[in-house]
Coordinates of C-alpha atoms in Angstrom, one line a residue:
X1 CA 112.8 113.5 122.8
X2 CA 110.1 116.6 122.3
X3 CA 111.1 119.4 124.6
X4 CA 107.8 119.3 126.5
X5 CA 108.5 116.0 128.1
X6 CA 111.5 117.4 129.7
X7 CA 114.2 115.0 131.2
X8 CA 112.1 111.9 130.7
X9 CA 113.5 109.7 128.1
X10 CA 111.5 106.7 126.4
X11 CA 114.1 105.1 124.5
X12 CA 115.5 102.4 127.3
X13 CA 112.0 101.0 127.2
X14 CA 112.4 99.3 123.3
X15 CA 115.9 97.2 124.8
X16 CA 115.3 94.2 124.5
X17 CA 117.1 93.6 128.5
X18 CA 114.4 94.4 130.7
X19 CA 117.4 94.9 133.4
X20 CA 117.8 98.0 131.0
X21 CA 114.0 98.9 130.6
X22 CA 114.1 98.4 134.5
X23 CA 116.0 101.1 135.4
X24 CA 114.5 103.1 132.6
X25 CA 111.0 102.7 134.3
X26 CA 112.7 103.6 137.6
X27 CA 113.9 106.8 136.5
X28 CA 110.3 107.7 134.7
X29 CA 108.4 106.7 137.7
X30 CA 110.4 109.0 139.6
X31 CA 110.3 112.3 137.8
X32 CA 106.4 111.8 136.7
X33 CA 105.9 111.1 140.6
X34 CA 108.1 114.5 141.6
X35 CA 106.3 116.4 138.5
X36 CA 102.9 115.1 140.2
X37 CA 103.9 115.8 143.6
X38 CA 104.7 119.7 142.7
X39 CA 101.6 120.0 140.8
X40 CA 99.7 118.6 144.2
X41 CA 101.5 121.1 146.6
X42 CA 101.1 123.9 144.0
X43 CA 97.4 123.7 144.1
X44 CA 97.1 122.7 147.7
X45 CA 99.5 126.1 148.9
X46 CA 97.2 128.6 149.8
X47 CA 97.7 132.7 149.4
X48 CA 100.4 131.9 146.6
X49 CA 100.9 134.5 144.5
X50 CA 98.2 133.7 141.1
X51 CA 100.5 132.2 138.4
X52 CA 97.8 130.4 136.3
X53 CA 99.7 130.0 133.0
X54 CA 102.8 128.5 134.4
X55 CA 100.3 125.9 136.4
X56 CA 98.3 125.1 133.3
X57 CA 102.2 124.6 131.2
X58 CA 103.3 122.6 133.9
X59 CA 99.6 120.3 134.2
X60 CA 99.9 120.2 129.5
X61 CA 103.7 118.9 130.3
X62 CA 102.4 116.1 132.8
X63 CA 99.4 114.8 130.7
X64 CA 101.5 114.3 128.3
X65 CA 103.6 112.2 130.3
X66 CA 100.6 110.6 131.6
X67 CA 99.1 109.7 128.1
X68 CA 102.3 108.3 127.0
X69 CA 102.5 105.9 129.5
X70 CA 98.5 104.8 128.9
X71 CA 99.7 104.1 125.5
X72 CA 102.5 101.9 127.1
X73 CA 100.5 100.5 129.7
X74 CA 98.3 99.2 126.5
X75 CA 100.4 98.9 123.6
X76 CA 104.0 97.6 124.9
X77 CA 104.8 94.0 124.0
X78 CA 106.9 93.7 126.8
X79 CA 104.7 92.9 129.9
X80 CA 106.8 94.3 132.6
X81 CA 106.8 97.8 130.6
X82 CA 102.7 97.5 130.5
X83 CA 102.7 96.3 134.1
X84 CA 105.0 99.1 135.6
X85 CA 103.1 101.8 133.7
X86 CA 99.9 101.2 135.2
X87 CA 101.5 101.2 138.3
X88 CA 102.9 104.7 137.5
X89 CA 99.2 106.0 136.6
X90 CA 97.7 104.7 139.7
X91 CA 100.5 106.0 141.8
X92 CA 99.7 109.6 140.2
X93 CA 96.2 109.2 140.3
X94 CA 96.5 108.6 144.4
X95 CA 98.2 111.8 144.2
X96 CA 94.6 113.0 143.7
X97 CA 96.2 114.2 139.8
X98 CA 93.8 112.8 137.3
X99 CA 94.9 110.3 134.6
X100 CA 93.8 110.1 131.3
X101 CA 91.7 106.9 130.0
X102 CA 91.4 105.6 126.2
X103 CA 88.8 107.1 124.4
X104 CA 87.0 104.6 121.8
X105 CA 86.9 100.7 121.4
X106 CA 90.5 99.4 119.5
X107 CA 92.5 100.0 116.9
X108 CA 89.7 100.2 114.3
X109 CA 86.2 101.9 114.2
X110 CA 85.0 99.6 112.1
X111 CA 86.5 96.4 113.0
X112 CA 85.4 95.1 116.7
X113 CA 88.5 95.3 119.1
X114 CA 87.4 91.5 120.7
X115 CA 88.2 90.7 116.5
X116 CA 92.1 92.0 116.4
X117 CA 94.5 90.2 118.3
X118 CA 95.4 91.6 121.8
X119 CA 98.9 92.6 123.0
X120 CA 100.1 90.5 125.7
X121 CA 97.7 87.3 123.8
X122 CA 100.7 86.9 120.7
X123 CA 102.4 83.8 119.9
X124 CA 106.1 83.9 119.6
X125 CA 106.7 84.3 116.3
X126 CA 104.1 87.8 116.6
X127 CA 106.1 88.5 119.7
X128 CA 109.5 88.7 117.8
X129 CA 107.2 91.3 115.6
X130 CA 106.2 93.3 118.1
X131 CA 108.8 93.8 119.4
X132 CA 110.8 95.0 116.3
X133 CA 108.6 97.3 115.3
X134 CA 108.4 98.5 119.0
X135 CA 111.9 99.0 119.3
X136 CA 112.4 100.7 116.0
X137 CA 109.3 103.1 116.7
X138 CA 109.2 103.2 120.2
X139 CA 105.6 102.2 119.5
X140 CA 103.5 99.5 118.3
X141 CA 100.8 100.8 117.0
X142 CA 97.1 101.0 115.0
X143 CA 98.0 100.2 112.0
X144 CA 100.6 97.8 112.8
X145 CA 98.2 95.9 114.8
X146 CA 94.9 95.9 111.9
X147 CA 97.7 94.5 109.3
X148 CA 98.6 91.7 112.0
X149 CA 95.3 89.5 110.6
X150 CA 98.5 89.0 107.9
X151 CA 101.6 88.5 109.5
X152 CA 103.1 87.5 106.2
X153 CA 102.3 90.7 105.0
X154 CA 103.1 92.6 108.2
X155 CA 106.8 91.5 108.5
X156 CA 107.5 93.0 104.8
X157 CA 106.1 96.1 105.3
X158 CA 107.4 96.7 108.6
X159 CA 111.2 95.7 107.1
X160 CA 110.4 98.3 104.0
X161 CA 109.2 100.9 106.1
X162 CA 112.1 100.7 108.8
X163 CA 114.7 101.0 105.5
X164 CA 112.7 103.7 104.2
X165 CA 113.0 105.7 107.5
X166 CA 115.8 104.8 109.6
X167 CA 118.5 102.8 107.6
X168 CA 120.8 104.5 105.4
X169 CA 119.7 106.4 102.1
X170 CA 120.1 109.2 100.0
X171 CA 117.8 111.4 102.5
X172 CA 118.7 112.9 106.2
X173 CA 115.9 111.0 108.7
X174 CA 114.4 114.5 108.9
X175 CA 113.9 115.1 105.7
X176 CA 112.3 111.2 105.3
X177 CA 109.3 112.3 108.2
X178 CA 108.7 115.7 106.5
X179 CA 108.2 114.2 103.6
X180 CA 105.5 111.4 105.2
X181 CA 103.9 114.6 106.6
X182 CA 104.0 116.6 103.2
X183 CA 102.1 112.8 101.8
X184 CA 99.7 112.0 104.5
X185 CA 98.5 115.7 104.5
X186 CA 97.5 115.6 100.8
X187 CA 94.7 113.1 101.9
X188 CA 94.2 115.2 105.5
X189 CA 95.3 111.7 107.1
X190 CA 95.7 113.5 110.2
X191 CA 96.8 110.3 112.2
X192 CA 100.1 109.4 110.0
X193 CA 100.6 113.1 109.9
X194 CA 100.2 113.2 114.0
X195 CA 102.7 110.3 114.2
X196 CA 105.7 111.9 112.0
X197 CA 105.2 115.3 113.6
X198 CA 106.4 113.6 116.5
X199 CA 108.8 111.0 114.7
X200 CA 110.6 114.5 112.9
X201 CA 110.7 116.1 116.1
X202 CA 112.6 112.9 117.9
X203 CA 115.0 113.1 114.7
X204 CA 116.2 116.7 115.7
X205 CA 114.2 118.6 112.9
X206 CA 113.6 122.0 113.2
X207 CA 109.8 122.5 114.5
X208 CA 109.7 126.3 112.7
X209 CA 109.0 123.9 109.8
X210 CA 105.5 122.6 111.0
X211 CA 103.9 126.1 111.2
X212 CA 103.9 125.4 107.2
X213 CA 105.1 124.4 104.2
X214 CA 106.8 128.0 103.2
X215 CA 108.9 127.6 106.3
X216 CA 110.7 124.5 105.2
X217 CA 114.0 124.7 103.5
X218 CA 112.9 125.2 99.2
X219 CA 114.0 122.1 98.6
X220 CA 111.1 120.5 100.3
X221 CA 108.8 123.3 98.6
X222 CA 109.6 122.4 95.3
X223 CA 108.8 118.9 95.8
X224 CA 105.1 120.2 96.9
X225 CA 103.9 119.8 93.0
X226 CA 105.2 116.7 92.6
X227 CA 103.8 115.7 95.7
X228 CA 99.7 117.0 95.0
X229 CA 99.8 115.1 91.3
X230 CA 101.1 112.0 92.5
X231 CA 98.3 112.0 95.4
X232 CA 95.9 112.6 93.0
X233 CA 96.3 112.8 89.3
X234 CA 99.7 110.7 88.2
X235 CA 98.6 110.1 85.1
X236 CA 99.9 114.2 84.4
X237 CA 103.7 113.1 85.7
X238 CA 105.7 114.3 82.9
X239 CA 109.5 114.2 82.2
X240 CA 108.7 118.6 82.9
X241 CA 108.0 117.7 86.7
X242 CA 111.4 116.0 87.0
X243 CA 113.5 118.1 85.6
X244 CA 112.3 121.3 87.6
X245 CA 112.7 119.7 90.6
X246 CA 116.7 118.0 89.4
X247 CA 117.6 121.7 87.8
X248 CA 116.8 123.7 90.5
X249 CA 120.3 125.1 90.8
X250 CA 121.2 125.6 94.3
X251 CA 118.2 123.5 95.6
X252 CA 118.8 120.8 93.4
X253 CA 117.6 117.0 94.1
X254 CA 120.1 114.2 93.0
X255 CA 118.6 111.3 90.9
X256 CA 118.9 109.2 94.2
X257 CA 117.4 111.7 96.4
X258 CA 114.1 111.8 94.3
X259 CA 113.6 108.1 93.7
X260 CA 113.6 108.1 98.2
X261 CA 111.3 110.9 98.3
X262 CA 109.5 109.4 95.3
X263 CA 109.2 106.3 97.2
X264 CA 108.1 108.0 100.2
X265 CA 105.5 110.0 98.6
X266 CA 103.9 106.9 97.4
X267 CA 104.3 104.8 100.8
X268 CA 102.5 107.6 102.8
X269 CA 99.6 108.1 100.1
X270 CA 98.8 104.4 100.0
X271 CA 99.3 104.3 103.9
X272 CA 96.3 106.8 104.5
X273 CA 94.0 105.1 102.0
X274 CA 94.6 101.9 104.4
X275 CA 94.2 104.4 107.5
X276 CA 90.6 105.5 106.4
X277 CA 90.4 102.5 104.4
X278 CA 90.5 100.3 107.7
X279 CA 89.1 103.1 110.1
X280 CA 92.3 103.1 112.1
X281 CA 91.6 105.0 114.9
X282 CA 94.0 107.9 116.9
X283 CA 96.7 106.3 118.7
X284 CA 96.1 106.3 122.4
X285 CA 98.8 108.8 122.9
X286 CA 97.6 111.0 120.5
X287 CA 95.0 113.9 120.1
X288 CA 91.7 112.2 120.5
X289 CA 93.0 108.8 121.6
X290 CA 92.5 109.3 125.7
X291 CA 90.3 111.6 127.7
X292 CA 91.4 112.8 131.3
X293 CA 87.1 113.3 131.7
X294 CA 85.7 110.6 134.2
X295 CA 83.6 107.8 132.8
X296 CA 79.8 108.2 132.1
X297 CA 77.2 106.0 134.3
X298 CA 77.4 104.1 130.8
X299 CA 80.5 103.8 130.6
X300 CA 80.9 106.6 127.4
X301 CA 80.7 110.1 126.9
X302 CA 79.3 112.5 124.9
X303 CA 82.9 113.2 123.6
X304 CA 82.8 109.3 123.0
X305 CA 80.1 110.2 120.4
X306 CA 81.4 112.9 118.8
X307 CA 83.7 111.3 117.8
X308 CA 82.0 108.8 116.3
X309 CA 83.0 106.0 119.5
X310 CA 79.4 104.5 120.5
X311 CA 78.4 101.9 123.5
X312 CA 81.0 98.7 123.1
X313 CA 77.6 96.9 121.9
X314 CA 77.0 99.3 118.8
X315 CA 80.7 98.8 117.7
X316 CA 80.6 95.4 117.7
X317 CA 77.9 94.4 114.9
X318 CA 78.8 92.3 112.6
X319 CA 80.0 93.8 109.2
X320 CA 76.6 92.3 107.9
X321 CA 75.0 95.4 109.3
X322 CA 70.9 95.6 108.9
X323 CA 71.0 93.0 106.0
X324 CA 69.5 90.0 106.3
X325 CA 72.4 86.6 107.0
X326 CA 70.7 84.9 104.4
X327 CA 70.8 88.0 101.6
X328 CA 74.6 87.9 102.1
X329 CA 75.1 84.0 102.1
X330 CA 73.4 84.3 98.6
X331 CA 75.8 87.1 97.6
X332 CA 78.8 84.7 98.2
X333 CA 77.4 82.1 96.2
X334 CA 76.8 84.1 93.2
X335 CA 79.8 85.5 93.5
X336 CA 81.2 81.9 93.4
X337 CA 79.1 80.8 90.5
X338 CA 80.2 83.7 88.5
X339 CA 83.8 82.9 89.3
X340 CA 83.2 79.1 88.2
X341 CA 81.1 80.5 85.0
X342 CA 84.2 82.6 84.0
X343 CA 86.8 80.3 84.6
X344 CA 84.8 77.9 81.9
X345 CA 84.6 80.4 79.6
X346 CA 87.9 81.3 79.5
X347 CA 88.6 77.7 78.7
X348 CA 86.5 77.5 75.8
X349 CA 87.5 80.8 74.2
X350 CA 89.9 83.4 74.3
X351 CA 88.2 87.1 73.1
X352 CA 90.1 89.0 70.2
X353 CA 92.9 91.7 71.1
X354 CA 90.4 94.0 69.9
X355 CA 88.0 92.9 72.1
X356 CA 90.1 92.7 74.9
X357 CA 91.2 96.6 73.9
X358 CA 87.3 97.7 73.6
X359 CA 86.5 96.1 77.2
X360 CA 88.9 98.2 78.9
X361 CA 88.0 101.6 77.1
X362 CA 84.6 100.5 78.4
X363 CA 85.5 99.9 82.2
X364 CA 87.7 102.8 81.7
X365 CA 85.0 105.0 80.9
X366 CA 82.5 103.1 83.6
X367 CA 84.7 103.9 86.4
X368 CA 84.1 107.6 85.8
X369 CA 80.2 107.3 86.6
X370 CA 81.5 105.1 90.1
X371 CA 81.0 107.4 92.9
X372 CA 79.6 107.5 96.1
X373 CA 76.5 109.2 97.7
X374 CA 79.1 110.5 100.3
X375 CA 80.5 112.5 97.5
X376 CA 81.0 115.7 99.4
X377 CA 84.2 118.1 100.0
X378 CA 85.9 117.1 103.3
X379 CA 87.8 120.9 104.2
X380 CA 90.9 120.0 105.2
X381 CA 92.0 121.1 109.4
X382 CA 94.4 124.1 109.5
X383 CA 97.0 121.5 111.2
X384 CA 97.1 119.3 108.4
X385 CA 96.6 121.8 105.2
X386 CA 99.7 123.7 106.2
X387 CA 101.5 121.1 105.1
X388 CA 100.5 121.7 101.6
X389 CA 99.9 124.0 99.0
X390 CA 96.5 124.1 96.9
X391 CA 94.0 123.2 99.1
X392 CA 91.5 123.0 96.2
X393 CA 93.1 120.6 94.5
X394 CA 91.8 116.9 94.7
X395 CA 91.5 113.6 92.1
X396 CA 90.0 114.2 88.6
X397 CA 89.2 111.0 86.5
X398 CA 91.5 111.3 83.5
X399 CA 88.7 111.2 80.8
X400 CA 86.5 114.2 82.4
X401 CA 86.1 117.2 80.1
X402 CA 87.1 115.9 77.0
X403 CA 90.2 115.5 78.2
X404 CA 92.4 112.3 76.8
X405 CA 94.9 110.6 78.8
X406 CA 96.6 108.1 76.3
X407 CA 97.0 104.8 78.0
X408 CA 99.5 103.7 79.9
X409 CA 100.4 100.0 78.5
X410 CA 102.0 97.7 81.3
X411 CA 103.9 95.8 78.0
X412 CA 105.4 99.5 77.2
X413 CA 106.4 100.0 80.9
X414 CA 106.3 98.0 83.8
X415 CA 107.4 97.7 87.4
X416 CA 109.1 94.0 87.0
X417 CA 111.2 95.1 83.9
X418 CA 111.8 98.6 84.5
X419 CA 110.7 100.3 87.6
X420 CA 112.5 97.8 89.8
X421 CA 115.3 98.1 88.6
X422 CA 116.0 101.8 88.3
X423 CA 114.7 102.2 91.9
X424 CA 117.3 99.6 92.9
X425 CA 119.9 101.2 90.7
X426 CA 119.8 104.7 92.5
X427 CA 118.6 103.4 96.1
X428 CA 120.0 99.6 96.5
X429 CA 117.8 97.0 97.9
X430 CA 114.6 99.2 98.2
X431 CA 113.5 97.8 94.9
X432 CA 113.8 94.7 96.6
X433 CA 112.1 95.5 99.2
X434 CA 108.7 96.9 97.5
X435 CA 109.1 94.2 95.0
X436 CA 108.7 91.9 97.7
X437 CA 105.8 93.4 99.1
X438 CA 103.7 93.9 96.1
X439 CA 104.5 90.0 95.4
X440 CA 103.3 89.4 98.9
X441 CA 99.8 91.1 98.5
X442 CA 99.2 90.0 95.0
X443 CA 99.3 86.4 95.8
X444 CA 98.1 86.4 99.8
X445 CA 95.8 83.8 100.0
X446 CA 94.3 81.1 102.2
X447 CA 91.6 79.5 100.3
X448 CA 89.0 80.5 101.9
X449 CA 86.0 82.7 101.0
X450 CA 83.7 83.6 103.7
X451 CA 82.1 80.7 104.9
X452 CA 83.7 78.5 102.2
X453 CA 87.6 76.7 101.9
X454 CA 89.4 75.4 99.4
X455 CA 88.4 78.3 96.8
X456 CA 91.1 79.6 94.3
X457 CA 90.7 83.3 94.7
X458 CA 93.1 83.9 92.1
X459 CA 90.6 85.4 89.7
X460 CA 88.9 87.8 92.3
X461 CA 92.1 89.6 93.2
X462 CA 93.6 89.7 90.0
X463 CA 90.1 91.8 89.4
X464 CA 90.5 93.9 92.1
X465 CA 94.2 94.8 91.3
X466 CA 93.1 95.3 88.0
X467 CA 90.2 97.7 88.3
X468 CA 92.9 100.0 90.1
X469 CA 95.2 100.5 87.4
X470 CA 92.3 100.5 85.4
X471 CA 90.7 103.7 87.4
X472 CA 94.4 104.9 86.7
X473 CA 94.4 104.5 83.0
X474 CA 96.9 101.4 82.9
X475 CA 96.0 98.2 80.8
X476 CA 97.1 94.9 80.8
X477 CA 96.8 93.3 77.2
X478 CA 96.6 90.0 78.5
X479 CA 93.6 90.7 80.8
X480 CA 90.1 90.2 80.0
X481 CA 88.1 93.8 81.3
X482 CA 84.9 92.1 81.3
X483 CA 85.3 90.1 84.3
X484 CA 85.6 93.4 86.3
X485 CA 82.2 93.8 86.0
X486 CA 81.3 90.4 86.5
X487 CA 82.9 90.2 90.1
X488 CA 82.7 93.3 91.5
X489 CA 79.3 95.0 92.5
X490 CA 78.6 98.3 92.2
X491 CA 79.4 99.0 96.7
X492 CA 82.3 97.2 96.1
X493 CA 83.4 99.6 93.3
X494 CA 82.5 102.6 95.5
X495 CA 84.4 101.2 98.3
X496 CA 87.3 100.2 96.1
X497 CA 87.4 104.0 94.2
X498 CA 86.9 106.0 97.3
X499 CA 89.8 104.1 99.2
X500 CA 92.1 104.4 96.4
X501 CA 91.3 108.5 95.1
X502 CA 89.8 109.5 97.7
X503 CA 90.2 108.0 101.3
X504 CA 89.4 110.7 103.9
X505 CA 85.7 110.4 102.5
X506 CA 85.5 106.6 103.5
X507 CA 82.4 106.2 106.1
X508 CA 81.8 102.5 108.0
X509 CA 78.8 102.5 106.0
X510 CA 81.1 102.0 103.0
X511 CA 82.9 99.7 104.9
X512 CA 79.8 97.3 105.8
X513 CA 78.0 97.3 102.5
X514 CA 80.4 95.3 100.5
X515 CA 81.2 91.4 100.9
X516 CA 78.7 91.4 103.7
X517 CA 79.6 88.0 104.6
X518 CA 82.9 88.0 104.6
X519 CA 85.5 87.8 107.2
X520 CA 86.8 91.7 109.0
X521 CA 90.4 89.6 108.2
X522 CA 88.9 89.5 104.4
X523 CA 88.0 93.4 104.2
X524 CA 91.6 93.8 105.4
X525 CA 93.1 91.6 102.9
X526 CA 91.1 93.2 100.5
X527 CA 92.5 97.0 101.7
X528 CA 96.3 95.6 101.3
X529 CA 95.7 95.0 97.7
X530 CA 94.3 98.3 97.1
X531 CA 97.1 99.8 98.7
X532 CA 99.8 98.4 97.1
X533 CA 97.9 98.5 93.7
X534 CA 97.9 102.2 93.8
X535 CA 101.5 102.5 95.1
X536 CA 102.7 100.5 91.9
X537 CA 100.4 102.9 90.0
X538 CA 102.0 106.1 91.1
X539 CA 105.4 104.3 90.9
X540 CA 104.7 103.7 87.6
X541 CA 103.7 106.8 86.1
X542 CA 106.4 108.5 88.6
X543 CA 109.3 106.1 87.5
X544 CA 108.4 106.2 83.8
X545 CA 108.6 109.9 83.7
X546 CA 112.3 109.6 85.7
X547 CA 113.5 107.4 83.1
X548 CA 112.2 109.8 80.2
X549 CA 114.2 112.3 81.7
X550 CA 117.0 110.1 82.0
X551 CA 116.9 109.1 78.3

C-alpha cells in the first residue's frame, strides 16, 4: 500500500471469508487505536520539546487512516467491514482525535442520493457485484454505483475494465494506471486521475513519475501526442502518428502494446465524459470527499457550498427543475408523436442516397453552431495538467476554418468487420470484451419512456448514437440524418456535444434542461450511450490508422 499508511494493510478486507477480514479489522483497529493513542499523549505532555512538523506528519498519516475507513464504513458491501469501521472511528473519536465526516449528498451532484440504490439495500445478484468489483479494487465506488440503475451494463464494464487493468496483457499494471492518468488528465477529470494515482502507487510504480509527465520513462512521453488527438481531435489520427510511436528505436511500442494503451486511452476519455457527464462526485476517501470540520447548526458548511454541496432539500429537486410538470409532460408527447410520424414515413418512402448523403453534410455542418452558453476555458489544476503536455490544446470541430476532414464511411471501415478483429488479433478476448459492451448500450432498453411503457425506443437511440459519430465526421449510408433533428432538441444537443468534446464544462443546469420528464435512471442510460459512442469513435479512427500502417 502507499507509504504514508505505514504497516496498515487494506487488502484482507476484499476476502471473501470474513474469518479473514476479521483478523484483518483486528489488526487495523489496533494500530489506528495505538497511532491515536500517541497522537493524544503527544499533545497532552506538557514542556515537550516543540516538534510541530513531525506532529502535523504524524496527524496527515492518521486522517488518512481515518478517511479510509469512512469510505469503508459507507461503501463496503460486506456489513461486518462497514460495522467494524464505524466502531474504529468512534473508538478514535473517544480518544478526543477528531474524525472526518462525508462532505456532500451521494454519489452524484446531480442525481438525489435517496434515487441510487444504497449499499447494504442490494439484492443478491447486486451483492455478487459488489463484491467483485470491491475485491478487485479494494473499493466500490461512484461511478460503479451511478451505472448500477443498469446492472446489465454494470457487469460488462466492470469484467472489461478488470481485464484491462489487472489480468494479463501486453502492458506492466503500472504502466496500465499511468496511462488512465495520462487520459483522464486530458479532460482535467481530476476524480479518475485521483483514483489511479493511488491504484499506480498500490502497483509498485515509481511516484517520481507523478511530479510530471517528463519524469516518466519516454516511452510514456511519446504516447502524450497520441494521447491529446485522440481526446480531442481523432479525426487527425494518421498512419504518421503510429509509426513514430512503433519506430522509436530503443523506446519502441510493439503492435500489441499500442492497441492496450490504445484501448486504455479511449476507456479513460469516455470514462470522464460519464464522470462530469453524471456529476459523480469525489470519492469519500478522497480530496474533497470528507471534512474533519464539525457540522454546521444546519447541518452544512460553507465548505459544503463551495463546493457546490447545498442543504439535502436543494439537491433533491427533481430533474424538472423551475419548469412547469405540465410543459415537460408535453415535451414527451411530442417527442412521441414525432417518433410515430417518422416511423410512418419511413414506411412510405425511402429518401435517395443522395439525399441521404446531403442530410448528413447538413447535420455535419449544424453541429458546428451547437454550443453551449457555458462555453468558457476551464484552466486546468497544476495536479492534473502535469500529466500532460499542451495545455492549450482542446476539441476543434473538423469543418472550422476552412478546413476539410474527408468523411469517414462506416461501409469503408468499421468496428464489427475490422476494428474487432485486429484488437482481438494483438490483445485476445479484449475485442470481445468492448464488443460486448458497445452491443450492451446500443440496444439497453426497457420500454419505457418517462411516464409511458411499452415504447420502442429503438429510433431515439439509434439518433443519439448517430449524432456522435456524426459530431466526429462518420456516416452511416443507411441512416436517414434528418431524423436527428427531428428528435433531439437543441439542450439535448448541447448536453449531448459538451459530454462527448468537452466534459469538464458540463454544469447540472445542463444536466436538468433536457428530457425534463424523464427518469435520473433515463439521463444515465442516456450518458452510457454517449460514452461508448465516442469510444467506438476514437477506436475507429485510432484502429483504422493501425491498420494503414500495417498495410
Amino acid at each position: 500500500m502507499a507509504e504514508e499508511e505505514g504497516e496498515v494493510r487494506w487488502d484482507g478486507l476484499c476476502s471473501r471469508d470474513s474469518t479473514t477480514r476479521e483478523t484483518a479489522l483486528e489488526n487495523i483497529r489496533q494500530i489506528i487505536v495505538r497511532k491515536a493513542e500517541c497522537l493524544r499523549l503527544v499533545k497532552e505532555t506538557p514542556y515537550r520539546p516543540a516538534d510541530g512538523l513531525s506532529d502535523a506528519v504524524s496527524l496527515d498519516g492518521l486522517n488518512k487512516l481515518l478517511a479510509h475507513l469512512l469510505m469503508l464504513s459507507k461503501r463496503c458491501p460486506f456489513k461486518d467491514v462497514r460495522e467494524k469501521s464505524e466502531f474504529i472511528l468512534k473508538s478514535v473519536q473517544e480518544l478526543g482525535i477528531r474524525i472526518p465526516r462525508p462532505l456532500g449528498h451521494g454519489p452524484s451532484r446531480f442525481i438525489p442520493e435517496k434515487e441510487i440504490l444504497q449499499v447494504g439495500s442490494e439484492d443478491t445478484q447486486m451483492h455478487t457485484l459488489f463484491a467483485d468489483s470491491f475485491a478487485a479494487l479494494g473499493r466500490l465506488d461512484n461511478i460503479t454505483l451511478v451505472m448500477v440503475f443498469h446492472p446489465q451494463y454494470l457487469e460488462s464494464f466492470l469484467k472489461t475494465q478488470h481485464y484491462l487493468l489487472q489480468m494479463d496483457g501486453p502492458l506492466p499494471l503500472h504502466y496500465r494506471h499511468y496511462i488512465g492518468i495520462m487520459a483522464a488528465a486530458r479532460h482535467q477529470c481530476s476524480y479518475l486521475v485521483n483514483l489511479h494515482v493511488n491504484d499506480f502507487l498500490h502497483v509498485g510504480g515509481d511516484p517520481k513519475w507523478l511530479n510530471g509527465l517528463e519524469n516518466a520513462p519516454q516511452k510514456l512521453q511519446n504516447l502524450g501526442e497520441l494521447n491529446k488527438v485522440l481526446a480531442h481531435r481523432p479525426w487527425l489520427i494518421t498512419k504518421e502518428h503510429i509509426e513514430g510511436l512503433l519506430k522509436a528505436e530503443e523506446h519502441s511500442w510493439s503492435l500489441a502494446e499500442l492497441v492496450h494503451a490504445v484501448v486504455l486511452l479511449t476507456h479513460y476519455h469516455s470514462l470522464a465524459s460519464f464522470t462530469f457527464g453524471c456529476g459523480i462526485s469525489p470519492e469519500i476517501h478522497c480530496d474533497g470527499g470528507h471534512t474533519f470540520r464539525p457540522p454546521s447548526v444546519s447541518n452544512y458548511c460553507i465548505c459544503d457550498i463551495t463546493n457546490g454541496n447545498h442543504s439535502v432539500d436543494e439537491m433533491q429537486v427533481n430533474s424538472a427543475g423551475n419548469v412547469s410538470v405540465s410543459d415537460s409532460f408535453f415535451e414527451v408527447e411530442a417527442l412521441m408523436e414525432k417518433m410515430k410520424q417518422l416511423q410512418e414515413c419511413r414506411d412510405e418512402e425511402e429518401a435517395s442516397q443522395e439525399e441521404m448523403a446531403s442530410r448528413f453534410e447538413i447535420e455535419k455542418r449544424e453541429s458546428m453552431f451547437v454550443f453551449s452558453s457555458d462555453d468558457e476555458e476551464v484552466t486546468p489544476a497544476r495536479d492534473v495538467s502535469r500529466h500532460f503536455e499542451d495545455t492549450s490544446y482542446g476539441y476543434k470541430d473538423f469543418s472550422r476554418h476552412g478546413m476539410h476532414v474527408p468523411t469517414f464511411r462506416v461501409q469503408d471501415y468499421c468496428w464489427e468487420d475490422h476494428g474487432y478483429s485486429l484488437v482481438n488479433r494483438l490483445y485476445p478476448d479484449v475485442g470481445q470484451l468492448i464488443d460486448e459492451k458497445f452491443h450492451i448500450a446500443y440496444n439497453l432498453t426497457y420500454n419505457t419512456m418517462a411516464m409511458h411503457k411499452d415504447v420502442d425506443t429503438s429510433m431515439l437511440r439509434r439518433a443519439i448514437w448517430n449524432y456522435i459519430h456524426c459530431m466526429f465526421g462518420i456516416r452511416y449510408d443507411d441512416y436517414d440524418y434528418g431524423e436527428i433533428n427531428q428528435l433531439l432538441d437543441r439542450s439535448f444537443k448541447v448536453y449531448i456535444k459538451t459530454v462527448v468534446c468537452t466534459p469538464e464544462k458540463v454544469t447540472k443546469r445542463m444536466y436538468d434542461s433536457f428530457w425534463r420528464q424523464f427518469k435520473h435512471s433515463e439521463k444515465v442510460h442516456v450518458n452510457l450511450l454517449l460514452i461508448e459512442a465516442r469510444m467506438q469513435a476514437e477506436l475507429l479512427y485510432a484502429l483504422r490508422a493501425i491498420t494503414r500502417y500495417m498495410t
